[in-house]
PDB file of C-alpha atoms in Angstrom:
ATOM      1  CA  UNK T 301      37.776  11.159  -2.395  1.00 75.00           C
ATOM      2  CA  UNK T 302      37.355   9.083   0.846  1.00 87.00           C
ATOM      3  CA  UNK T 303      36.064   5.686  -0.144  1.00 87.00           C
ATOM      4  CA  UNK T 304      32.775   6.090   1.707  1.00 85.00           C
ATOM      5  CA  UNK T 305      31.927   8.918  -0.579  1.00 86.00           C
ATOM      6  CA  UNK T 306      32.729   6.021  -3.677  1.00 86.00           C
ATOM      7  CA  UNK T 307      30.165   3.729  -2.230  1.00 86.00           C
ATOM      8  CA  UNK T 308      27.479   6.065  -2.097  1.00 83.00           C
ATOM      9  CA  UNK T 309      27.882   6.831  -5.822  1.00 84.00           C
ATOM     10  CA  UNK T 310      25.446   5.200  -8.789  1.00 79.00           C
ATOM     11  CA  UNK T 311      27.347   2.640 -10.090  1.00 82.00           C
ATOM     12  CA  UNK T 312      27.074   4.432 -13.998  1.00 83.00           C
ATOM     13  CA  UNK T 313      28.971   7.531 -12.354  1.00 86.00           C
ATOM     14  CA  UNK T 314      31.732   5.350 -11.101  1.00 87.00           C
ATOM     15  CA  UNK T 315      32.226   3.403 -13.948  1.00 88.00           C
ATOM     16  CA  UNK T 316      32.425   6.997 -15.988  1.00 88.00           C
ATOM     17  CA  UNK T 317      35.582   7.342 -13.303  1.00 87.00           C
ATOM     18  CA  UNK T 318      37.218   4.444 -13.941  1.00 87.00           C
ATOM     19  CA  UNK T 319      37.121   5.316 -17.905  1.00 88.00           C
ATOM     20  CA  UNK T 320      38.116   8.767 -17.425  1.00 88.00           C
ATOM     21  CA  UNK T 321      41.149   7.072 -14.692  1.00 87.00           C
ATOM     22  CA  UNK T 322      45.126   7.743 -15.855  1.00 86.00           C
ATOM     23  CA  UNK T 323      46.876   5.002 -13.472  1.00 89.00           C
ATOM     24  CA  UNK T 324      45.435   1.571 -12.532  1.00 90.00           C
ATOM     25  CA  UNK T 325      46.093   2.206  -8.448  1.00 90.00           C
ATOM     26  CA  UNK T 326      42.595   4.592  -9.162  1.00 88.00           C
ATOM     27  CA  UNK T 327      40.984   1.985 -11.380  1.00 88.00           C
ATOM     28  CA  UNK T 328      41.231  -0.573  -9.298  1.00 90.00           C
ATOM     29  CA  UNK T 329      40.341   2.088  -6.299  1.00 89.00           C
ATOM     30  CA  UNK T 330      36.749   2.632  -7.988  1.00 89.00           C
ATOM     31  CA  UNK T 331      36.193  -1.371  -9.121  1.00 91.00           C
ATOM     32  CA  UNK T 332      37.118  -1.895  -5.305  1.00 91.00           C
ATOM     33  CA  UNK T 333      34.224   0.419  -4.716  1.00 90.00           C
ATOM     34  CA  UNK T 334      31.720  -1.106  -7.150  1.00 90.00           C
ATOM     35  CA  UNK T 335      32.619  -4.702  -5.840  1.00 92.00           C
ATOM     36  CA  UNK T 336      31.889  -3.413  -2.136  1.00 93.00           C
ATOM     37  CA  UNK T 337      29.106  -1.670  -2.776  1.00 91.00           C
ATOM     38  CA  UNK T 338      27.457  -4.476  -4.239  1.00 91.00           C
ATOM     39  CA  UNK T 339      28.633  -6.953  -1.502  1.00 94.00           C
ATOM     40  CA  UNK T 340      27.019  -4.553   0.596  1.00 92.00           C
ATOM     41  CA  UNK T 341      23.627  -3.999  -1.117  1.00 89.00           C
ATOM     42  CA  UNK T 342      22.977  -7.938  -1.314  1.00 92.00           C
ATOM     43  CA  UNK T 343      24.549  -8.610   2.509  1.00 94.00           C
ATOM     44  CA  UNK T 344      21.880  -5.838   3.128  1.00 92.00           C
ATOM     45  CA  UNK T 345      19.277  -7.351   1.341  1.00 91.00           C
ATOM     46  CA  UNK T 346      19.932 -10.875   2.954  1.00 93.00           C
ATOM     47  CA  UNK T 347      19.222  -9.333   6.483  1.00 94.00           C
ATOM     48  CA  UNK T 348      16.581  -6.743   5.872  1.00 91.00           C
ATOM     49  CA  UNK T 349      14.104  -9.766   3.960  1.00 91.00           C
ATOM     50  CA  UNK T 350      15.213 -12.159   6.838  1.00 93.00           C
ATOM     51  CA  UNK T 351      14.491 -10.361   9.366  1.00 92.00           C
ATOM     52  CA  UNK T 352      10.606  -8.898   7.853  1.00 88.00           C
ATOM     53  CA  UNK T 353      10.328 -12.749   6.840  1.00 87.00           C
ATOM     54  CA  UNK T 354      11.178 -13.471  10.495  1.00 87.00           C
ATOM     55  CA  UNK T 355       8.647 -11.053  12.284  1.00 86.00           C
ATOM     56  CA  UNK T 356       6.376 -11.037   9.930  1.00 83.00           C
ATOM     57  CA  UNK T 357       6.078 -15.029   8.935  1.00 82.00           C
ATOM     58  CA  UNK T 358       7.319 -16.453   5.404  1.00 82.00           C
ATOM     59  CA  UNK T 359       4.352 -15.838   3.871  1.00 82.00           C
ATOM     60  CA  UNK T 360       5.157 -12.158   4.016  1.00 80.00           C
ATOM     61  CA  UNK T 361       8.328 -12.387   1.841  1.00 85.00           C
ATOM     62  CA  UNK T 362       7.276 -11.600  -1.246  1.00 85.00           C
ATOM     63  CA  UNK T 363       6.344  -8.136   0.493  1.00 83.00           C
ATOM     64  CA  UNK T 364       9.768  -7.485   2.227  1.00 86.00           C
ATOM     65  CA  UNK T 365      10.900  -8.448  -1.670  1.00 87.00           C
ATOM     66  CA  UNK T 366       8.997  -5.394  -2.525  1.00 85.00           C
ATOM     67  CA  UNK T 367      10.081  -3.000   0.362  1.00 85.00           C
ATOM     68  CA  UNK T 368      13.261  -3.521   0.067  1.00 87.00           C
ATOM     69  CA  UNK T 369      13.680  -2.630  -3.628  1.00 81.00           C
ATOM     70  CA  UNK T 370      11.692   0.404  -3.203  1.00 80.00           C
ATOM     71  CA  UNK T 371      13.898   1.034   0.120  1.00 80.00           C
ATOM     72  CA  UNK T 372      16.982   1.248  -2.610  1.00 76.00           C
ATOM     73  CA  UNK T 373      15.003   3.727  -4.619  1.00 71.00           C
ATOM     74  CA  UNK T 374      13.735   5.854  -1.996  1.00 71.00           C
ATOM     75  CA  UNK T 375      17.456   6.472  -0.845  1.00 64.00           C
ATOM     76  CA  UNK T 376      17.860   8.801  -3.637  1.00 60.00           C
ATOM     77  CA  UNK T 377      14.470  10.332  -3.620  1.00 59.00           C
ATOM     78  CA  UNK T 378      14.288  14.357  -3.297  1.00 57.00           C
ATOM     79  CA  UNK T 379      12.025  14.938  -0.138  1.00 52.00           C
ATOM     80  CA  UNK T 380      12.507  18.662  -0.043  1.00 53.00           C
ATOM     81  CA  UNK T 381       9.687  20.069  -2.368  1.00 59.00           C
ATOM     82  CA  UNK T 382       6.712  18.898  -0.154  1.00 66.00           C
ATOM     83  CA  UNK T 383       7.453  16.138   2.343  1.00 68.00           C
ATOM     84  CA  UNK T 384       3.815  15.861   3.476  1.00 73.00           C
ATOM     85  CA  UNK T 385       2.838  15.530   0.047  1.00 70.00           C
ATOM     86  CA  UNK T 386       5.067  12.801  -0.417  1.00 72.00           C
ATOM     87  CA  UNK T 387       4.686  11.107   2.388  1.00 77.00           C
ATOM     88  CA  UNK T 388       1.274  10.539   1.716  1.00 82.00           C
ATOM     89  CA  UNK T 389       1.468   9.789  -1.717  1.00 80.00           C
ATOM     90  CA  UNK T 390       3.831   7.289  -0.539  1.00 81.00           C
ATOM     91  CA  UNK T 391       1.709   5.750   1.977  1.00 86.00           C
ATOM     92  CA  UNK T 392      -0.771   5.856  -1.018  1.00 88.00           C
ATOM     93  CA  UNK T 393       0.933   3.739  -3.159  1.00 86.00           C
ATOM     94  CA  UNK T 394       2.067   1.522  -0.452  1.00 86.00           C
ATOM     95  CA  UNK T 395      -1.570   1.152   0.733  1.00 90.00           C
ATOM     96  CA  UNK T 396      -2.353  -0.143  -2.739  1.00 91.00           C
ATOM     97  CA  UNK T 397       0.463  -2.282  -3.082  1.00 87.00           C
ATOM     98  CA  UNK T 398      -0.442  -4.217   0.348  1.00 83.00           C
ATOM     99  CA  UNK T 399      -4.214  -4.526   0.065  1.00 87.00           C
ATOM    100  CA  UNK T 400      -5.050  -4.499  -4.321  1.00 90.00           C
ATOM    101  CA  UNK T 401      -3.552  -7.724  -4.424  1.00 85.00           C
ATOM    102  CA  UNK T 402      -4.935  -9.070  -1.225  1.00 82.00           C
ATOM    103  CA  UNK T 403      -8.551  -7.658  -2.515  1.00 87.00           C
ATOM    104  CA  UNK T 404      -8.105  -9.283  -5.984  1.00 87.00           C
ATOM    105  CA  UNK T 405      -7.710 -12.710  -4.563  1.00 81.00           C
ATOM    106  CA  UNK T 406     -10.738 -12.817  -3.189  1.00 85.00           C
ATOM    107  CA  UNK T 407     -13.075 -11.019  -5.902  1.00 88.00           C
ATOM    108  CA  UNK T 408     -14.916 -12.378  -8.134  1.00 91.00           C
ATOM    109  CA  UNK T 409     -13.027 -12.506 -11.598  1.00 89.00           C
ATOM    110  CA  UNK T 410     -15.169 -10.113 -13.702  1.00 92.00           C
ATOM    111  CA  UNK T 411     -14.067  -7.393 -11.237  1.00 93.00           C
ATOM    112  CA  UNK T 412     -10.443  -8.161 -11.758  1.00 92.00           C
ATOM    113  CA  UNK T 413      -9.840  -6.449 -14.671  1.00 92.00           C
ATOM    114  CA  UNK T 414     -11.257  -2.925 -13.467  1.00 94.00           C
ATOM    115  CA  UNK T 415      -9.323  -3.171  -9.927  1.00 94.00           C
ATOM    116  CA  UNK T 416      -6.062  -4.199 -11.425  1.00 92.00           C
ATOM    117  CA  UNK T 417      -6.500  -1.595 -14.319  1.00 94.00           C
ATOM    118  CA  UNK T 418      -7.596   1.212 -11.542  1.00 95.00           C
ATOM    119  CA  UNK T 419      -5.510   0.482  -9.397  1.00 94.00           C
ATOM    120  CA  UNK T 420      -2.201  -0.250 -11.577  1.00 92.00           C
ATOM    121  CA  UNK T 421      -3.087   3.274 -13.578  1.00 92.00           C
ATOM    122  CA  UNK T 422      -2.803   5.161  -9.738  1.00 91.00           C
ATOM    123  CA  UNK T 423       0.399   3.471  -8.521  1.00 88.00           C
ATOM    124  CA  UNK T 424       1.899   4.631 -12.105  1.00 87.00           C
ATOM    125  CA  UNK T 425       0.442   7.997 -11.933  1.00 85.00           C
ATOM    126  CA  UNK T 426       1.461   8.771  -8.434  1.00 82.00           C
ATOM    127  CA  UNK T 427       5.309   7.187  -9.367  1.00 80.00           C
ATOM    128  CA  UNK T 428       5.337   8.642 -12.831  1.00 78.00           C
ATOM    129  CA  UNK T 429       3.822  12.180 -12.547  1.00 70.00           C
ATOM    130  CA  UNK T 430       6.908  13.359 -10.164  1.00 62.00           C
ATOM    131  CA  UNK T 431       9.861  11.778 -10.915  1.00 61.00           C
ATOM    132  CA  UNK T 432      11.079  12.688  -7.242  1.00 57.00           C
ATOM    133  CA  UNK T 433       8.826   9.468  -5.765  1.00 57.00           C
ATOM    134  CA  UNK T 434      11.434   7.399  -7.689  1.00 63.00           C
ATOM    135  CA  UNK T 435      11.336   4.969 -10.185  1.00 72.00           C
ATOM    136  CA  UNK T 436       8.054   4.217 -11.281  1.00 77.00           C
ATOM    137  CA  UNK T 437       9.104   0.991 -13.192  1.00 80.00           C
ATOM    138  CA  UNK T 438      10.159  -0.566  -9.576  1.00 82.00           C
ATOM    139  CA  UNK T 439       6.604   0.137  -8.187  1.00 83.00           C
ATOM    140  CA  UNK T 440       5.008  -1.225 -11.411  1.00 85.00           C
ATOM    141  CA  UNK T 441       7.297  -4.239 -10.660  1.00 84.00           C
ATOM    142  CA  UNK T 442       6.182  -4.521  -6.847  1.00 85.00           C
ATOM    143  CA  UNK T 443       2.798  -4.630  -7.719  1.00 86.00           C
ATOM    144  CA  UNK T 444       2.460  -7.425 -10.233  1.00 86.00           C
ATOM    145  CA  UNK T 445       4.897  -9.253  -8.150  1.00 85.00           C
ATOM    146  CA  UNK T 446       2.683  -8.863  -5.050  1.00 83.00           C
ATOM    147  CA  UNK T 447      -0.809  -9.812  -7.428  1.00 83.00           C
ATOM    148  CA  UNK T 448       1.056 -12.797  -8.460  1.00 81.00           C
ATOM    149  CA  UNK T 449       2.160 -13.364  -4.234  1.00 76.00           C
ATOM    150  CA  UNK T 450      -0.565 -12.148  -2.545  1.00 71.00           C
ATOM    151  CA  UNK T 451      -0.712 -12.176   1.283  1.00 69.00           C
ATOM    152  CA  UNK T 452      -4.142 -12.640   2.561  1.00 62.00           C
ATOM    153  CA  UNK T 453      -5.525 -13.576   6.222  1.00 62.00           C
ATOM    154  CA  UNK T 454      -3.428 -13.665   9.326  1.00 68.00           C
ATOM    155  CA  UNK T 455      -0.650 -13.009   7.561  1.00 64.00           C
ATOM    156  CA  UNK T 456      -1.799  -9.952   6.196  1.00 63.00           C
ATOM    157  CA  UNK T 457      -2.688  -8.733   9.888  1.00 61.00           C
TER     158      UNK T 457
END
């Protein structure tokens, strides 16, 4: 197996190969793979939230927070059963995510509890329903970490 191959595996399958290894040069082959792959994900993650924090001003953060862990998601996400379908359930869910919690700051409190409750029921329904959007947990996640960092104003434009 050509290293590059090891780095694009989930970290569970290569720890089953290290396990299931006979000689330490192939342990130590695969924990050389989980270290870089990890190195890479955060050295990834550094840049990508730098540079959206960059363009897009430091109030923006918590948002690039948000894209980028649904960007590590997404990269294992099944496109092939209906990508317009999915591509607009995705730009559903996204709309939500960037304007709910931008909404709820300024509302009135009484109508907090019916747009947070509406609006957290669709993101997990659209996530949840087909499994092939990706982990439904990490959109749940982006969205009461964006209601608790909203981005409002010029910043939102």
């Amino acid at each position: 197996m050509k290293f590059y191959n090891a780095l694009q595996m989930d970290p569970s399958i290569l720890k089953g190969k290290i396990a299931a290894c006979s000689t330490r040069q192939e342990k130590t082959y695969y924990w050389t793979a989980i270290a870089v792959r990890s190195a890479l994900i955060v050295a990834f993650a550094i840049v990508f939230i730098s540079v959206l924090s960059g363009v897009f001003g430091a109030d923006n953060t918590p948002l690039a927070v948000a894209l980028f862990c649904m960007m590590l998601g997404i990269r294992f996400v099944n496109f092939q059963y209906h990508i317009g379908d999915s591509l607009i359930t995705l730009a559903a869910v996204l709309a939500i995510l960037v304007f709910v919690p931008s909404i709820a700051a300024v509302l009135p409190p009484v109508f907090l509890i019916p747009l947070h409750f509406a609006a957290f029921f669709a993101v997990l329904f659209m996530t949840t329903q087909r499994p092939e959007m990706g982990n439904g947990g990490l959109y749940s996640f982006a969205y009461i970490y964006l209601t608790g960092n909203p981005v409002a104003g010029e910043a939102l434009v």
